[in-house]
Coordinates of C-alpha atoms in Angstrom, one line a residue:
Chain A
M1 CA 28.7 -25.0 59.9
D2 CA 30.1 -24.1 56.3
E3 CA 33.1 -21.1 56.6
Q4 CA 31.1 -18.3 54.9
D5 CA 28.1 -19.2 57.5
R6 CA 31.0 -18.8 59.9
E7 CA 31.8 -15.7 58.8
T8 CA 28.8 -14.0 58.3
L9 CA 28.1 -15.0 61.8
T10 CA 31.3 -14.0 63.1
A11 CA 30.8 -10.4 61.5
K12 CA 27.1 -9.9 62.9
A13 CA 29.3 -11.0 66.7
Q14 CA 31.4 -8.0 65.5
D15 CA 28.7 -5.1 64.8
I16 CA 26.3 -5.9 67.6
R17 CA 29.3 -6.1 70.4
I18 CA 29.9 -3.1 69.1
T19 CA 27.4 -1.4 69.2
T20 CA 26.3 -2.4 72.7
I21 CA 29.1 -0.5 73.9
R22 CA 28.1 2.3 72.5
S23 CA 25.2 2.3 73.5
I24 CA 26.1 1.7 77.0
G25 CA 29.1 3.5 77.1
A26 CA 26.6 6.6 75.6
S27 CA 24.8 6.4 78.6
G28 CA 27.3 6.8 80.6
G29 CA 27.8 3.1 81.1
G30 CA 25.9 0.6 82.5
H31 CA 25.6 -3.8 82.9
I32 CA 28.6 -4.6 79.8
G33 CA 29.6 -7.6 81.0
G34 CA 26.2 -9.5 81.3
S35 CA 25.4 -8.0 77.5
M36 CA 29.2 -8.6 76.2
S37 CA 28.8 -12.4 77.1
I38 CA 25.7 -13.1 75.0
V39 CA 27.0 -11.8 72.5
E40 CA 27.3 -15.0 70.1
V41 CA 24.0 -17.3 71.6
L42 CA 21.9 -14.0 71.1
T43 CA 23.6 -13.6 67.1
I44 CA 23.4 -17.3 66.0
L45 CA 19.3 -16.7 67.6
Y46 CA 18.2 -14.0 65.8
Y47 CA 19.9 -14.2 62.9
R48 CA 19.8 -17.8 62.3
Y49 CA 17.1 -19.7 63.5
M50 CA 14.5 -17.0 65.6
Q51 CA 11.6 -16.5 63.2
V52 CA 9.4 -13.1 64.4
D53 CA 8.5 -10.3 62.5
S54 CA 9.7 -6.2 62.4
Q55 CA 6.9 -5.2 61.2
N56 CA 4.5 -7.4 63.8
P57 CA 7.0 -7.5 66.4
G58 CA 2.9 -9.0 67.6
K59 CA 2.5 -12.3 65.2
S60 CA 0.9 -14.5 67.4
D61 CA 3.5 -17.1 65.9
R62 CA 6.2 -15.7 66.0
D63 CA 8.7 -17.5 68.7
R64 CA 9.4 -16.0 71.1
L65 CA 13.4 -14.6 73.5
V66 CA 13.4 -14.1 77.0
V67 CA 16.1 -12.9 78.8
S68 CA 15.4 -13.2 82.1
K69 CA 18.2 -11.6 82.7
G70 CA 16.2 -9.1 82.4
H71 CA 20.2 -6.2 82.8
A72 CA 21.8 -7.5 79.2
G73 CA 18.6 -5.7 77.5
P74 CA 21.8 -3.9 75.8
T75 CA 22.4 -6.2 73.3
L76 CA 18.7 -6.9 72.4
Y77 CA 19.2 -4.0 71.6
S78 CA 22.0 -3.7 69.4
I79 CA 20.2 -7.0 67.1
L80 CA 16.7 -5.6 67.3
A81 CA 17.7 -2.0 66.1
D82 CA 19.4 -4.0 63.4
L83 CA 16.4 -6.1 62.0
G84 CA 14.4 -2.8 62.1
F85 CA 12.3 -3.7 65.0
F86 CA 13.2 0.0 66.1
S87 CA 15.3 3.4 64.6
E88 CA 19.1 2.9 65.4
D89 CA 18.8 6.4 67.2
W90 CA 17.3 4.6 70.5
L91 CA 20.8 3.1 71.3
Q92 CA 21.7 6.7 72.1
T93 CA 19.1 7.2 74.4
L94 CA 19.4 4.4 76.6
N95 CA 18.7 4.5 79.9
Q96 CA 17.9 8.4 79.7
G97 CA 14.6 9.8 80.9
G98 CA 11.7 9.0 78.0
T99 CA 13.3 6.8 76.3
N100 CA 12.1 3.4 74.9
L101 CA 16.0 1.6 76.2
P102 CA 15.8 1.5 79.9
S103 CA 19.0 -1.0 81.7
H104 CA 16.5 -3.8 82.0
C105 CA 13.7 -5.8 79.2
D106 CA 10.2 -4.1 79.0
K107 CA 8.1 -5.4 76.7
N108 CA 5.9 -2.7 76.8
R109 CA 8.1 0.0 75.7
T110 CA 9.9 -1.5 73.5
P111 CA 8.8 -3.3 70.0
G112 CA 10.1 -6.4 69.8
I113 CA 10.9 -7.6 73.4
D114 CA 8.4 -10.5 74.2
M115 CA 8.8 -10.1 78.2
S116 CA 9.6 -7.7 80.7
T117 CA 12.0 -8.4 83.0
G118 CA 14.6 -7.4 86.0
S119 CA 13.4 -9.2 88.6
L120 CA 16.2 -12.3 88.2
G121 CA 14.8 -15.8 88.8
Q122 CA 11.2 -15.2 87.0
G123 CA 11.7 -15.3 83.4
L124 CA 11.8 -18.6 83.3
S125 CA 8.1 -19.5 85.1
A126 CA 6.7 -16.9 82.0
A127 CA 9.3 -19.4 79.5
V128 CA 6.8 -22.1 80.7
G129 CA 3.1 -20.2 80.5
M130 CA 4.4 -18.5 77.2
A131 CA 5.0 -22.9 75.7
L132 CA 2.1 -23.7 77.2
G133 CA 0.3 -21.1 75.2
L134 CA 1.7 -22.2 72.6
R135 CA 1.5 -25.7 73.1
L136 CA -2.4 -25.4 73.6
D137 CA -3.4 -23.1 70.6
Q138 CA -1.2 -26.1 69.0
L139 CA 1.5 -24.1 67.1
S140 CA 5.3 -24.4 66.1
S141 CA 6.5 -21.5 67.5
R142 CA 9.6 -22.2 70.2
V143 CA 10.3 -20.3 73.6
F144 CA 13.9 -19.6 73.8
A145 CA 14.7 -18.3 77.6
L146 CA 18.6 -16.1 78.9
I147 CA 19.1 -16.9 82.6
G148 CA 21.9 -15.8 84.3
D149 CA 24.0 -17.6 86.9
G150 CA 24.7 -15.5 89.2
E151 CA 20.5 -16.0 88.9
S152 CA 20.1 -19.0 89.6
H153 CA 20.3 -18.5 92.8
E154 CA 17.1 -17.5 93.0
G155 CA 15.3 -20.5 94.2
Q156 CA 12.5 -19.8 90.9
I157 CA 14.3 -20.7 89.0
W158 CA 14.8 -24.5 90.3
E159 CA 10.9 -23.9 90.3
A160 CA 10.7 -23.3 86.5
A161 CA 12.1 -26.3 85.8
M162 CA 10.3 -28.3 87.6
S163 CA 7.5 -27.6 86.2
A164 CA 8.6 -27.2 82.3
S165 CA 10.2 -31.2 82.5
H166 CA 6.6 -32.0 84.6
F167 CA 4.7 -30.3 81.7
K168 CA 6.7 -32.1 79.1
L169 CA 7.7 -28.7 77.3
S170 CA 9.9 -29.5 74.4
N171 CA 9.4 -26.3 72.3
L172 CA 11.2 -24.2 75.3
I173 CA 15.1 -24.4 74.7
A174 CA 17.1 -22.3 77.8
F175 CA 19.9 -21.3 78.0
T176 CA 22.2 -20.3 80.8
D177 CA 25.1 -18.2 80.0
Y178 CA 27.6 -19.3 83.0
N179 CA 30.2 -16.5 82.9
K180 CA 31.4 -17.9 86.8
L181 CA 30.9 -14.3 87.7
A182 CA 28.5 -12.1 89.7
L183 CA 27.6 -9.3 90.9
D184 CA 29.8 -9.7 94.1
G185 CA 32.7 -11.5 93.6
C186 CA 33.0 -15.4 91.5
V187 CA 29.8 -17.6 91.5
D188 CA 31.3 -20.5 93.2
E189 CA 31.7 -18.1 96.4
V190 CA 29.1 -15.6 96.6
M191 CA 26.9 -19.2 96.6
S192 CA 27.6 -22.2 95.1
L193 CA 26.5 -23.7 92.0
N194 CA 28.3 -27.4 92.1
D195 CA 27.8 -29.3 88.5
I196 CA 25.1 -26.8 87.1
T197 CA 24.9 -29.1 84.3
S198 CA 23.8 -32.3 86.6
K199 CA 21.0 -30.4 87.8
W200 CA 19.7 -29.3 85.1
V201 CA 20.0 -32.9 84.4
S202 CA 18.2 -33.9 87.3
F203 CA 15.9 -31.8 86.5
G204 CA 14.3 -33.4 84.1
W205 CA 16.0 -31.6 81.4
H206 CA 17.7 -32.0 77.9
T207 CA 21.1 -30.3 79.3
Q208 CA 24.3 -29.6 77.4
R209 CA 27.1 -27.6 78.0
V210 CA 29.3 -25.1 75.6
D211 CA 31.4 -22.9 74.4
G212 CA 28.9 -19.3 74.1
H213 CA 31.3 -18.1 71.8
S214 CA 32.1 -20.7 69.4
F215 CA 29.2 -20.4 67.0
D216 CA 29.6 -24.1 65.5
Q217 CA 29.0 -25.2 69.0
L218 CA 25.9 -23.2 69.7
E219 CA 24.6 -24.1 66.2
R220 CA 24.9 -28.5 66.8
A221 CA 23.1 -27.9 70.5
I222 CA 20.7 -25.8 69.8
D223 CA 19.5 -27.8 65.8
K224 CA 19.5 -31.0 69.0
A225 CA 17.8 -29.2 71.2
L226 CA 15.1 -29.0 68.7
A227 CA 15.1 -32.0 67.7
E228 CA 14.4 -33.4 71.5
P229 CA 10.9 -34.7 70.8
C230 CA 9.2 -34.4 74.3
R231 CA 11.5 -32.6 76.8
P232 CA 13.0 -28.8 77.4
S233 CA 16.2 -28.0 77.1
M234 CA 19.0 -27.0 78.8
I235 CA 22.2 -25.3 77.3
V236 CA 25.3 -24.7 79.3
L237 CA 27.2 -21.6 77.9
D238 CA 30.3 -21.5 79.3
T239 CA 31.0 -17.7 78.4
I240 CA 34.1 -14.6 79.9
K241 CA 31.6 -12.0 81.4
G242 CA 33.1 -8.3 79.6
K243 CA 34.2 -10.5 76.7
G244 CA 35.6 -8.3 73.8
C245 CA 35.3 -5.2 75.9
S246 CA 38.9 -5.2 76.4
F247 CA 38.7 -3.2 80.0
A248 CA 35.2 -5.4 80.8
E249 CA 36.9 -9.0 80.1
G250 CA 36.8 -11.1 82.8
K251 CA 36.4 -8.3 85.2
V252 CA 33.9 -8.5 88.5
E253 CA 33.5 -5.8 88.5
S254 CA 31.8 -5.2 85.1
H255 CA 28.1 -6.5 86.0
K256 CA 27.7 -3.0 86.7
M257 CA 30.4 -0.5 85.1
S258 CA 30.4 3.2 84.3
F259 CA 32.2 4.6 81.3
T260 CA 32.1 7.3 79.0
S261 CA 31.4 7.4 74.9
K262 CA 35.9 8.2 74.4
E263 CA 36.2 4.5 76.2
A264 CA 34.1 3.1 74.5
E265 CA 34.8 3.9 71.2
K266 CA 39.0 3.0 72.8
A267 CA 37.3 -0.1 73.8
V268 CA 36.3 -1.1 70.3
S269 CA 39.2 -0.1 68.9
Q270 CA 41.3 -2.4 70.8
L271 CA 38.4 -4.9 69.6
T272 CA 38.9 -4.2 65.4
G273 CA 42.9 -4.3 65.7
K274 CA 42.4 -0.6 64.6
E275 CA 43.6 1.4 68.0
G276 CA 46.0 3.7 67.5
E277 CA 44.8 4.5 63.8
Chain B
M1 CA -24.2 -17.6 84.6
M2 CA -28.2 -18.2 85.9
N3 CA -27.6 -22.0 85.7
V4 CA -25.1 -21.6 88.4
S5 CA -27.1 -22.3 92.1
V6 CA -25.8 -19.3 94.3
Q7 CA -26.6 -22.1 97.7
D8 CA -23.3 -24.1 97.1
E9 CA -20.1 -23.6 98.7
M10 CA -18.6 -20.0 97.5
R11 CA -15.5 -21.8 95.9
K12 CA -17.8 -24.2 93.6
V13 CA -20.3 -20.8 92.9
Y14 CA -16.1 -19.9 92.0
T15 CA -15.9 -22.8 89.3
N16 CA -18.6 -22.9 87.8
T17 CA -18.6 -19.5 87.3
L18 CA -15.7 -19.7 85.6
L19 CA -16.9 -22.8 83.7
S20 CA -20.0 -21.1 82.3
L21 CA -17.0 -18.4 81.5
A22 CA -14.2 -21.5 79.7
E23 CA -17.3 -22.3 77.5
E24 CA -18.1 -19.9 76.0
D25 CA -13.8 -19.1 75.8
E26 CA -11.1 -21.6 75.0
N27 CA -8.3 -18.7 76.1
I28 CA -9.6 -18.6 79.7
V29 CA -7.3 -21.0 82.3
V30 CA -6.5 -22.0 85.3
L31 CA -4.0 -22.4 88.1
D32 CA -3.4 -23.6 91.3
A33 CA -0.6 -24.3 93.5
D34 CA -0.9 -27.5 95.4
L35 CA -4.6 -25.9 96.2
M36 CA -7.4 -27.0 94.1
V37 CA -8.5 -29.9 96.1
A38 CA -8.7 -26.6 98.8
N39 CA -9.9 -24.3 96.4
G40 CA -12.5 -26.3 94.9
T41 CA -10.9 -26.4 91.4
K42 CA -10.9 -29.8 90.8
A43 CA -13.8 -29.5 88.2
F44 CA -12.0 -26.9 86.3
Y45 CA -9.0 -29.7 85.7
Q46 CA -12.0 -31.8 84.7
R47 CA -13.6 -30.1 82.5
F48 CA -10.8 -28.9 80.7
P49 CA -7.9 -31.3 81.8
Q50 CA -5.8 -29.1 79.0
R51 CA -7.0 -26.2 79.4
A52 CA -5.9 -26.3 83.8
F53 CA -2.5 -26.5 85.5
D54 CA -1.5 -27.4 89.3
V55 CA 2.2 -26.1 89.4
G56 CA 2.3 -27.7 93.1
A57 CA 3.4 -25.5 96.0
A58 CA 5.2 -22.9 93.8
E59 CA 2.9 -19.8 94.1
A60 CA 6.1 -18.3 92.1
N61 CA 6.6 -20.0 89.1
M62 CA 2.3 -20.6 89.4
V63 CA 2.1 -16.4 88.9
G64 CA 5.4 -16.0 86.2
I65 CA 3.8 -19.2 84.2
A66 CA 0.2 -17.5 84.6
S67 CA 2.2 -14.6 82.6
G68 CA 3.4 -16.0 80.4
L69 CA 0.5 -17.7 79.5
S70 CA -1.1 -14.6 79.7
A71 CA 1.6 -12.8 77.0
T72 CA -0.2 -15.9 74.5
G73 CA -3.7 -14.6 74.8
K74 CA -4.7 -16.6 77.4
I75 CA -6.2 -15.6 80.3
P76 CA -5.4 -16.6 83.3
F77 CA -7.6 -17.5 86.3
A78 CA -4.6 -18.7 89.4
G79 CA -5.9 -19.4 92.8
T80 CA -4.2 -19.5 96.3
F81 CA -4.7 -18.5 99.9
A82 CA -4.6 -14.9 100.1
C83 CA -1.4 -15.1 102.2
F84 CA 0.1 -16.8 99.3
A85 CA -1.2 -14.4 96.7
S86 CA -0.2 -11.3 98.8
R87 CA 2.5 -11.7 101.2
R88 CA 4.6 -14.7 99.0
V89 CA 4.3 -13.7 95.7
F90 CA 3.9 -9.9 95.9
D91 CA 7.1 -8.7 93.6
Q92 CA 6.1 -11.8 91.0
F93 CA 2.5 -10.2 90.3
Y94 CA 3.3 -6.5 90.2
L95 CA 6.2 -7.8 87.8
S96 CA 5.4 -10.5 85.8
A97 CA 2.1 -9.4 86.0
N98 CA 1.2 -5.9 86.5
Y99 CA 3.8 -4.1 85.3
A100 CA 4.1 -6.3 81.8
Q101 CA 0.4 -4.5 81.3
L102 CA -0.6 -8.6 81.4
N103 CA -4.0 -10.3 81.4
V104 CA -3.8 -12.4 85.3
K105 CA -6.7 -12.5 87.4
L106 CA -5.3 -13.9 91.0
I107 CA -7.8 -15.1 93.8
G108 CA -6.7 -14.9 96.9
T109 CA -9.1 -17.4 99.5
D110 CA -9.3 -17.6 102.8
P111 CA -8.9 -13.5 103.6
G112 CA -8.1 -12.5 107.0
V113 CA -10.2 -14.0 110.0
T114 CA -11.6 -16.6 106.9
A115 CA -8.3 -18.7 108.0
T116 CA -10.1 -19.6 111.2
S117 CA -8.1 -22.7 112.6
N118 CA -4.9 -22.8 109.7
G119 CA -3.4 -19.8 112.0
G120 CA -2.3 -16.4 112.2
T121 CA 0.3 -17.5 110.2
H122 CA -2.1 -17.9 107.3
M123 CA -4.2 -15.1 108.2
A124 CA -4.0 -12.4 105.3
F125 CA -4.6 -8.6 106.9
E126 CA -3.0 -6.7 104.3
D127 CA -3.5 -7.8 101.1
L128 CA -5.9 -5.1 99.8
A129 CA -3.0 -2.7 101.1
L130 CA -0.3 -4.8 99.8
M131 CA -2.8 -4.6 96.3
R132 CA -4.2 -1.4 96.3
T133 CA 0.0 0.5 95.3
I134 CA 0.1 -1.6 92.4
P135 CA -1.5 1.8 89.9
E136 CA -3.9 -0.2 87.2
I137 CA -5.5 -3.3 89.1
T138 CA -8.4 -4.5 89.8
I139 CA -9.0 -5.3 93.6
V140 CA -12.5 -7.3 93.8
E141 CA -14.2 -9.0 97.4
P142 CA -18.1 -9.8 97.0
A143 CA -20.0 -10.2 100.3
D144 CA -21.8 -12.9 98.6
N145 CA -22.6 -15.9 96.0
V146 CA -24.5 -14.1 94.0
S147 CA -22.1 -10.4 93.7
L148 CA -19.3 -12.9 92.6
R149 CA -21.7 -14.6 90.2
S150 CA -22.3 -11.4 88.7
L151 CA -18.8 -9.6 89.2
L152 CA -16.7 -12.5 88.2
P153 CA -17.3 -12.5 84.0
Q154 CA -16.4 -8.9 84.1
V155 CA -13.6 -9.2 85.6
A156 CA -13.3 -12.0 83.0
R157 CA -13.5 -9.4 80.4
E158 CA -11.9 -6.6 81.2
K159 CA -8.4 -6.9 80.0
G160 CA -5.8 -6.2 82.6
C161 CA -4.4 -7.7 86.4
A162 CA -7.2 -7.9 88.8
Y163 CA -7.2 -9.5 92.8
I164 CA -10.1 -11.2 93.9
R165 CA -10.4 -12.0 97.3
I166 CA -13.1 -14.8 98.6
D167 CA -13.9 -17.3 101.0
R168 CA -14.2 -21.1 100.0
K169 CA -16.0 -23.0 102.8
S170 CA -19.2 -20.8 103.9
S171 CA -22.2 -20.4 101.5
P172 CA -23.3 -16.9 101.6
V173 CA -26.5 -15.8 100.2
I174 CA -27.4 -12.0 100.9
Y175 CA -28.7 -10.6 98.3
D176 CA -31.7 -11.8 96.4
E177 CA -30.7 -13.6 92.5
S178 CA -32.3 -11.4 90.6
E179 CA -29.7 -8.2 92.1
G180 CA -27.5 -7.3 89.7
F181 CA -24.1 -5.6 89.5
Q182 CA -21.5 -3.3 88.5
L183 CA -17.7 -3.4 88.8
G184 CA -16.1 -0.4 90.6
K185 CA -20.2 0.7 91.0
A186 CA -20.4 0.7 95.4
K187 CA -24.0 -1.1 96.2
V188 CA -26.4 0.3 98.8
L189 CA -28.3 -2.7 101.3
R190 CA -29.6 0.0 102.7
D191 CA -30.1 4.0 102.0
G192 CA -29.8 6.7 105.5
T193 CA -29.7 9.6 107.0
D194 CA -27.8 9.5 110.0
C195 CA -24.8 7.8 109.1
T196 CA -22.8 5.7 106.6
I197 CA -21.4 2.3 106.7
I198 CA -19.2 1.4 103.8
A199 CA -18.0 -2.9 104.4
A200 CA -16.9 -5.1 101.8
G201 CA -16.7 -8.8 102.3
I202 CA -18.5 -11.8 103.3
V203 CA -18.3 -10.6 107.2
L204 CA -18.7 -7.4 107.4
V205 CA -20.9 -6.9 105.5
P206 CA -23.6 -8.6 106.6
E207 CA -22.0 -7.5 110.2
A208 CA -22.6 -4.7 108.8
V209 CA -26.4 -5.0 107.6
K210 CA -27.7 -6.2 111.5
A211 CA -26.0 -3.4 113.2
A212 CA -27.8 -0.8 110.5
E213 CA -30.6 -3.1 112.6
I214 CA -29.8 -2.1 116.0
L215 CA -29.1 1.3 114.8
K216 CA -32.5 1.5 114.2
S217 CA -34.0 -0.2 116.8
R218 CA -32.1 3.6 118.5
G219 CA -33.4 5.3 116.1
I220 CA -30.3 6.1 113.7
S221 CA -30.4 5.9 110.1
A222 CA -28.2 4.3 108.8
A223 CA -27.3 4.1 105.7
V224 CA -24.8 0.1 104.2
L225 CA -22.6 0.6 101.4
D226 CA -21.2 -2.9 99.3
M227 CA -18.0 -1.8 98.4
H228 CA -17.6 -4.9 97.2
T229 CA -14.6 -3.0 94.1
I230 CA -12.4 -1.4 96.5
S231 CA -9.9 -0.9 93.4
P232 CA -11.2 1.7 92.0
L233 CA -13.1 2.7 94.7
D234 CA -16.6 4.0 93.4
E235 CA -15.4 7.2 94.6
G236 CA -18.8 9.5 93.7
A237 CA -20.2 6.9 96.4
V238 CA -18.0 7.5 99.0
L239 CA -18.2 11.2 98.4
E240 CA -22.8 11.1 98.1
Y241 CA -23.1 9.5 101.6
A242 CA -21.0 11.4 103.3
E243 CA -22.5 14.4 102.3
K244 CA -25.8 13.0 103.1
T245 CA -24.8 11.5 107.0
G246 CA -21.9 13.3 107.9
F247 CA -19.7 10.0 109.0
V248 CA -18.6 7.2 107.8
L249 CA -17.6 3.9 109.0
T250 CA -15.2 1.9 106.8
C251 CA -15.6 -2.3 108.5
E252 CA -12.9 -4.4 106.6
N253 CA -12.0 -8.1 107.4
H254 CA -8.1 -6.6 106.7
Q255 CA -5.6 -4.9 109.0
V256 CA -7.7 -1.2 109.4
N257 CA -4.6 0.2 106.9
G258 CA -3.9 0.4 103.8
G259 CA -6.9 -1.3 102.7
L260 CA -10.5 -0.1 101.8
G261 CA -10.4 1.7 105.7
S262 CA -8.0 3.6 104.0
A263 CA -9.2 4.2 100.5
V264 CA -12.0 5.7 102.2
A265 CA -9.8 8.0 104.2
E266 CA -8.1 8.9 101.1
V267 CA -11.1 10.2 99.0
L268 CA -12.6 12.0 102.0
G269 CA -8.9 13.6 103.1
E270 CA -8.4 15.4 99.6
K271 CA -12.2 16.2 98.5
R272 CA -14.4 16.3 102.0
P273 CA -13.1 15.7 105.3
T274 CA -15.1 14.3 106.6
P275 CA -15.1 12.2 110.2
M276 CA -14.8 8.4 110.5
K277 CA -14.5 5.5 112.1
R278 CA -12.8 2.5 110.6
I279 CA -13.4 -1.1 112.0
G280 CA -10.9 -4.1 111.6
A281 CA -7.7 -5.8 112.4
S282 CA -5.6 -2.7 114.0
G283 CA -2.3 -3.9 115.4
L284 CA -2.9 -6.9 115.6
F285 CA -1.2 -10.0 113.4
G286 CA -3.7 -13.0 112.8
Q287 CA -3.7 -16.2 115.6
V288 CA -6.0 -19.1 115.7
G289 CA -9.8 -20.2 116.0
S290 CA -13.3 -20.4 115.0
L291 CA -15.1 -17.8 112.8
E292 CA -16.5 -16.7 116.4
Y293 CA -13.7 -16.6 118.4
L294 CA -11.8 -13.9 115.9
K295 CA -14.8 -12.2 115.2
E296 CA -15.4 -10.8 118.4
A297 CA -11.4 -11.0 118.8
Y298 CA -10.4 -8.2 116.2
G299 CA -14.3 -6.3 116.7
M300 CA -15.7 -7.1 113.6
T301 CA -19.0 -7.4 115.1
A302 CA -22.9 -5.8 114.2
E303 CA -22.1 -4.8 118.3
K304 CA -19.7 -3.1 117.1
I305 CA -19.8 -1.2 114.7
A306 CA -23.0 -0.2 115.8
S307 CA -21.5 1.2 119.2
A308 CA -18.6 3.0 116.3
C309 CA -21.4 4.8 115.2
L310 CA -23.0 6.1 117.8
E311 CA -19.4 7.2 119.5
G312 CA -19.0 8.6 115.4
L313 CA -22.1 10.9 115.6
E314 CA -21.3 12.1 118.8
R315 CA -18.8 13.7 117.5
K316 CA -20.2 15.0 114.2
A317 CA -22.3 17.6 116.3

């Protein structure tokens, strides 16, 4: 990745992070931790790889994204608004009655959302189905899926893992947001995942593990995954829960936190280095 | 669909009807969870190997994959035993398929007492109750192969999620080959004036007809309605026959709470309070046994239906 691309993506990620902190703050709080840890991966997917059209969100040959950890919707909403799928004003309505932006992703409410998710473990199966459907239609579209590390406690994740490699779904690329924190505590204290990369390897996936906040590493891993001819790909992302949001970063409690717009602005100031200005 | 013989086992009529539809519509796909052989869909795998997916004993994943396929425009028919299709994967079917407003058709086989030798663990007496709570769902339980062959294409054409409850190994035929059926419209099998028997499915509809014969021999005129579509319920038919006969008995191969009996009671309770009784498993778990043994054990017989009607007629007076 050249310097300019890196700078462009870094600036975009910063904007997305700020917009997301503010939109969650406007609703009095929410799933800040798991929304911050996936900013870089969603940024590089939408601003570098995914073929989508904000003017025609349902077009059949688009790439798909299933955010199986559906509570991370707010980050995705910031990106979709920035790309023009809907008005940026919507971001101030997050989680309010009648909103089109519920805490968990809803394909029927939000333009650009490909699958309704929120009951953990279900989205990867849907992504497998989409990958099968696109292949049946002989479309070259890709399906991207994002699962959580805590979500990986769900048995259905491993049912889906088995089936994706069985069906040789090279058009499916999944990411695990390995931020090491679940709701009740550290993931491995709640229920040990042991060697997560070995698990995916043994399930027949092309598996990589990279720094989920490094655009260079993300780009290399996604390029390799796209070149994989006959297996689904898993990219395990080492991430920091709450990344970039001062009061949430690295904290178990960041899974779902109450905070005000004032606190959000303070976090934004710290993030931009303009605190106290 | 006339090339599909109705003399075969119900699972074969199901698969042959699907094959016939799939020849015309390339979006129709089939999924199984290691019950392809048991549910008789193998012929679909042979004819359309690219459009059939056996995911192994992983029902949750099957429903999720079906939902994803639907999101790309496919019309998936996913089958497993009724107990797994309902109890085991209710959240997946509810959220990934129904809440997401996709187009997934879930088939539950061997419902209720038709699970026979698989016994209590496999005996779904609550699948209708669970499914009925899902907004906008279509629920169909054909009473024979003729109605299955007629209703399945309608389910395929109607966009939205559906739950279809069928037997596997019996070959029920109670209707004339030329009989037509309309999704959401009760079939009046027999008109009557003294009482109404509303039944569904291959076990209870034939018993209801037999019960009407028993009642006839005692001078009582019983109407029999085949309520093949349990959701949306044909409220018009329920109200019409309640008014006409003044007593309604429901019969289902299911627990009496939450299924057909409850659906009818809800309509009558709110719109036309009418004396009624419900035939079905009442506060009991399933158990192993032959079909005949189980029908006796749960009171799903013509004799029980007829005596329930006689009791009801006394209340009516």
